[in-house]
């Protein structure tokens, strides 16, 4: 990015909410921040936004065992006093998303609810985070 040899950052997305939030593997948020820093648009690619997820609050976020982040190949890499935290996904806000590319076209993140929210059904309380 710093050499000016790319014109945009594109990633796949595990899910995109109707509010335009991109939910993807940890590291996507940092990439979107870097793209913004270098003046590059960030485009998320997904088949279609999740009509059952109006916002990230409706998406259960996987967290792995934090102890996994405290060792490498079975060798401890941190003090025994340290607790690990190992989220599997992060959430990129729509303010960092230039566009969402779907099978039905390319849309701004704030246009997703209007385009894909028809017949929107909220999830049951059991699936809500």
PDB file of C-alpha atoms in Angstrom:
ATOM      1  CA  UNK A   1       0.000   0.000   0.000  1.00  0.00           C
ATOM      2  CA  UNK A   2       2.763   2.425   0.879  1.00  0.00           C
ATOM      3  CA  UNK A   3       4.377   2.067  -2.544  1.00  0.00           C
ATOM      4  CA  UNK A   4       1.276   3.147  -4.445  1.00  0.00           C
ATOM      5  CA  UNK A   5       1.175  -0.033  -6.521  1.00  0.00           C
ATOM      6  CA  UNK A   6      -2.386  -1.017  -5.699  1.00  0.00           C
ATOM      7  CA  UNK A   7      -5.614   0.818  -6.356  1.00  0.00           C
ATOM      8  CA  UNK A   8      -7.924  -0.827  -3.785  1.00  0.00           C
ATOM      9  CA  UNK A   9      -8.099  -3.416  -1.033  1.00  0.00           C
ATOM     10  CA  UNK A  10     -10.560  -6.250  -1.566  1.00  0.00           C
ATOM     11  CA  UNK A  11     -11.368  -9.125   0.771  1.00  0.00           C
ATOM     12  CA  UNK A  12     -14.025 -11.764   0.982  1.00  0.00           C
ATOM     13  CA  UNK A  13     -16.364 -11.487   3.951  1.00  0.00           C
ATOM     14  CA  UNK A  14     -17.869 -14.190   6.107  1.00  0.00           C
ATOM     15  CA  UNK A  15     -20.920 -11.987   6.643  1.00  0.00           C
ATOM     16  CA  UNK A  16     -22.066  -8.468   5.909  1.00  0.00           C
ATOM     17  CA  UNK A  17     -24.904  -6.979   7.925  1.00  0.00           C
ATOM     18  CA  UNK A  18     -27.679  -4.844   6.490  1.00  0.00           C
ATOM     19  CA  UNK A  19     -26.090  -1.909   8.329  1.00  0.00           C
ATOM     20  CA  UNK A  20     -22.951  -2.353   6.192  1.00  0.00           C
ATOM     21  CA  UNK A  21     -20.670  -3.859   8.839  1.00  0.00           C
ATOM     22  CA  UNK A  22     -18.225  -6.452   7.482  1.00  0.00           C
ATOM     23  CA  UNK A  23     -17.606  -9.494   9.652  1.00  0.00           C
ATOM     24  CA  UNK A  24     -14.524 -11.429   8.638  1.00  0.00           C
ATOM     25  CA  UNK A  25     -11.426 -13.104  10.029  1.00  0.00           C
ATOM     26  CA  UNK A  26      -9.383 -11.122  12.534  1.00  0.00           C
ATOM     27  CA  UNK A  27      -7.094  -8.766  10.649  1.00  0.00           C
ATOM     28  CA  UNK A  28      -9.653  -7.431   8.183  1.00  0.00           C
ATOM     29  CA  UNK A  29     -10.342  -4.386  10.339  1.00  0.00           C
ATOM     30  CA  UNK A  30      -6.633  -3.575  10.492  1.00  0.00           C
ATOM     31  CA  UNK A  31      -6.345  -3.909   6.717  1.00  0.00           C
ATOM     32  CA  UNK A  32      -9.311  -1.563   6.215  1.00  0.00           C
ATOM     33  CA  UNK A  33      -7.711   0.973   8.565  1.00  0.00           C
ATOM     34  CA  UNK A  34      -4.433   0.736   6.626  1.00  0.00           C
ATOM     35  CA  UNK A  35      -6.288   1.185   3.331  1.00  0.00           C
ATOM     36  CA  UNK A  36      -8.000   4.292   4.688  1.00  0.00           C
ATOM     37  CA  UNK A  37      -4.624   5.633   5.852  1.00  0.00           C
ATOM     38  CA  UNK A  38      -3.212   5.272   2.341  1.00  0.00           C
ATOM     39  CA  UNK A  39      -6.329   6.693   0.667  1.00  0.00           C
ATOM     40  CA  UNK A  40      -7.417   3.387  -0.847  1.00  0.00           C
ATOM     41  CA  UNK A  41     -10.995   2.132  -1.018  1.00  0.00           C
ATOM     42  CA  UNK A  42     -11.837  -1.084   0.830  1.00  0.00           C
ATOM     43  CA  UNK A  43     -14.307  -3.372  -0.965  1.00  0.00           C
ATOM     44  CA  UNK A  44     -15.846  -6.428   0.736  1.00  0.00           C
ATOM     45  CA  UNK A  45     -17.058  -9.308  -1.407  1.00  0.00           C
ATOM     46  CA  UNK A  46     -19.979 -11.465  -0.303  1.00  0.00           C
ATOM     47  CA  UNK A  47     -22.700 -13.437  -2.120  1.00  0.00           C
ATOM     48  CA  UNK A  48     -25.295 -11.194  -0.459  1.00  0.00           C
ATOM     49  CA  UNK A  49     -25.698  -9.459   2.896  1.00  0.00           C
ATOM     50  CA  UNK A  50     -27.310 -11.416   5.715  1.00  0.00           C
ATOM     51  CA  UNK A  51     -30.923 -10.255   5.870  1.00  0.00           C
ATOM     52  CA  UNK A  52     -31.224 -11.843   9.306  1.00  0.00           C
ATOM     53  CA  UNK A  53     -28.456  -9.601  10.651  1.00  0.00           C
ATOM     54  CA  UNK A  54     -29.566  -5.970  10.676  1.00  0.00           C
ATOM     55  CA  UNK A  55     -26.481  -5.055  12.762  1.00  0.00           C
ATOM     56  CA  UNK A  56     -23.436  -6.869  14.209  1.00  0.00           C
ATOM     57  CA  UNK A  57     -25.410  -7.328  17.455  1.00  0.00           C
ATOM     58  CA  UNK A  58     -27.305 -10.104  15.671  1.00  0.00           C
ATOM     59  CA  UNK A  59     -24.181 -12.105  14.786  1.00  0.00           C
ATOM     60  CA  UNK A  60     -22.729 -14.601  17.237  1.00  0.00           C
ATOM     61  CA  UNK A  61     -18.989 -13.977  17.267  1.00  0.00           C
ATOM     62  CA  UNK A  62     -16.801 -17.044  17.637  1.00  0.00           C
ATOM     63  CA  UNK A  63     -14.082 -16.891  20.246  1.00  0.00           C
ATOM     64  CA  UNK A  64     -11.464 -19.596  20.477  1.00  0.00           C
ATOM     65  CA  UNK A  65      -9.673 -20.787  23.586  1.00  0.00           C
ATOM     66  CA  UNK A  66      -7.442 -17.890  24.677  1.00  0.00           C
ATOM     67  CA  UNK A  67      -4.744 -20.318  25.827  1.00  0.00           C
ATOM     68  CA  UNK A  68      -4.051 -21.061  22.148  1.00  0.00           C
ATOM     69  CA  UNK A  69      -2.655 -17.543  21.725  1.00  0.00           C
ATOM     70  CA  UNK A  70      -0.111 -18.009  24.513  1.00  0.00           C
ATOM     71  CA  UNK A  71       2.049 -20.702  22.946  1.00  0.00           C
ATOM     72  CA  UNK A  72       3.611 -21.771  19.674  1.00  0.00           C
ATOM     73  CA  UNK A  73       4.029 -25.439  18.793  1.00  0.00           C
ATOM     74  CA  UNK A  74       3.290 -26.317  22.413  1.00  0.00           C
ATOM     75  CA  UNK A  75       5.964 -23.996  23.809  1.00  0.00           C
ATOM     76  CA  UNK A  76       4.708 -21.206  26.089  1.00  0.00           C
ATOM     77  CA  UNK A  77       5.426 -17.740  24.662  1.00  0.00           C
ATOM     78  CA  UNK A  78       3.961 -15.658  27.481  1.00  0.00           C
ATOM     79  CA  UNK A  79       4.191 -15.366  31.228  1.00  0.00           C
ATOM     80  CA  UNK A  80       1.957 -17.750  33.173  1.00  0.00           C
ATOM     81  CA  UNK A  81       0.375 -14.599  34.637  1.00  0.00           C
ATOM     82  CA  UNK A  82      -0.993 -13.572  31.232  1.00  0.00           C
ATOM     83  CA  UNK A  83      -4.499 -14.444  30.091  1.00  0.00           C
ATOM     84  CA  UNK A  84      -5.107 -14.930  26.400  1.00  0.00           C
ATOM     85  CA  UNK A  85      -8.001 -13.707  24.296  1.00  0.00           C
ATOM     86  CA  UNK A  86      -8.534 -15.203  20.855  1.00  0.00           C
ATOM     87  CA  UNK A  87     -11.425 -13.779  18.844  1.00  0.00           C
ATOM     88  CA  UNK A  88     -11.866 -15.476  15.483  1.00  0.00           C
ATOM     89  CA  UNK A  89     -13.552 -12.533  13.742  1.00  0.00           C
ATOM     90  CA  UNK A  90     -13.548  -8.767  13.791  1.00  0.00           C
ATOM     91  CA  UNK A  91     -16.098  -6.219  12.664  1.00  0.00           C
ATOM     92  CA  UNK A  92     -15.202  -3.508  10.169  1.00  0.00           C
ATOM     93  CA  UNK A  93     -17.594  -0.540  10.436  1.00  0.00           C
ATOM     94  CA  UNK A  94     -19.280   0.833   7.319  1.00  0.00           C
ATOM     95  CA  UNK A  95     -17.298   4.071   7.675  1.00  0.00           C
ATOM     96  CA  UNK A  96     -14.238   2.117   6.473  1.00  0.00           C
ATOM     97  CA  UNK A  97     -16.067   0.263   3.667  1.00  0.00           C
ATOM     98  CA  UNK A  98     -16.192   1.935   0.256  1.00  0.00           C
ATOM     99  CA  UNK A  99     -18.396  -0.734  -1.313  1.00  0.00           C
ATOM    100  CA  UNK A 100     -19.796  -4.225  -0.949  1.00  0.00           C
ATOM    101  CA  UNK A 101     -19.589  -6.371  -4.084  1.00  0.00           C
ATOM    102  CA  UNK A 102     -22.423  -8.929  -4.247  1.00  0.00           C
ATOM    103  CA  UNK A 103     -23.808 -11.332  -6.822  1.00  0.00           C
ATOM    104  CA  UNK A 104     -26.419  -8.662  -7.573  1.00  0.00           C
ATOM    105  CA  UNK A 105     -24.050  -5.735  -8.025  1.00  0.00           C
ATOM    106  CA  UNK A 106     -21.861  -3.333  -6.100  1.00  0.00           C
ATOM    107  CA  UNK A 107     -23.423  -1.195  -3.379  1.00  0.00           C
ATOM    108  CA  UNK A 108     -22.347   1.372  -0.856  1.00  0.00           C
ATOM    109  CA  UNK A 109     -22.472  -0.045   2.670  1.00  0.00           C
ATOM    110  CA  UNK A 110     -25.331   2.224   3.702  1.00  0.00           C
ATOM    111  CA  UNK A 111     -27.463   1.155   0.714  1.00  0.00           C
ATOM    112  CA  UNK A 112     -27.576  -2.510   1.709  1.00  0.00           C
ATOM    113  CA  UNK A 113     -30.641  -2.324   3.937  1.00  0.00           C
ATOM    114  CA  UNK A 114     -32.670  -0.685   1.183  1.00  0.00           C
ATOM    115  CA  UNK A 115     -31.454  -3.104  -1.486  1.00  0.00           C
ATOM    116  CA  UNK A 116     -31.525  -6.373   0.473  1.00  0.00           C
ATOM    117  CA  UNK A 117     -33.726  -5.739   3.509  1.00  0.00           C
ATOM    118  CA  UNK A 118     -37.114  -6.348   1.850  1.00  0.00           C
ATOM    119  CA  UNK A 119     -38.900  -8.979   3.876  1.00  0.00           C
ATOM    120  CA  UNK A 120     -36.227  -8.630   6.531  1.00  0.00           C
ATOM    121  CA  UNK A 121     -36.712 -10.989   9.424  1.00  0.00           C
ATOM    122  CA  UNK A 122     -34.856 -10.451  12.648  1.00  0.00           C
ATOM    123  CA  UNK A 123     -33.305 -13.510  14.233  1.00  0.00           C
ATOM    124  CA  UNK A 124     -34.815 -15.158  17.252  1.00  0.00           C
ATOM    125  CA  UNK A 125     -33.547 -14.119  20.640  1.00  0.00           C
ATOM    126  CA  UNK A 126     -31.570 -17.365  20.833  1.00  0.00           C
ATOM    127  CA  UNK A 127     -29.349 -16.339  17.913  1.00  0.00           C
ATOM    128  CA  UNK A 128     -28.910 -12.757  18.998  1.00  0.00           C
ATOM    129  CA  UNK A 129     -25.594 -11.929  20.658  1.00  0.00           C
TER     130      UNK A 129
END
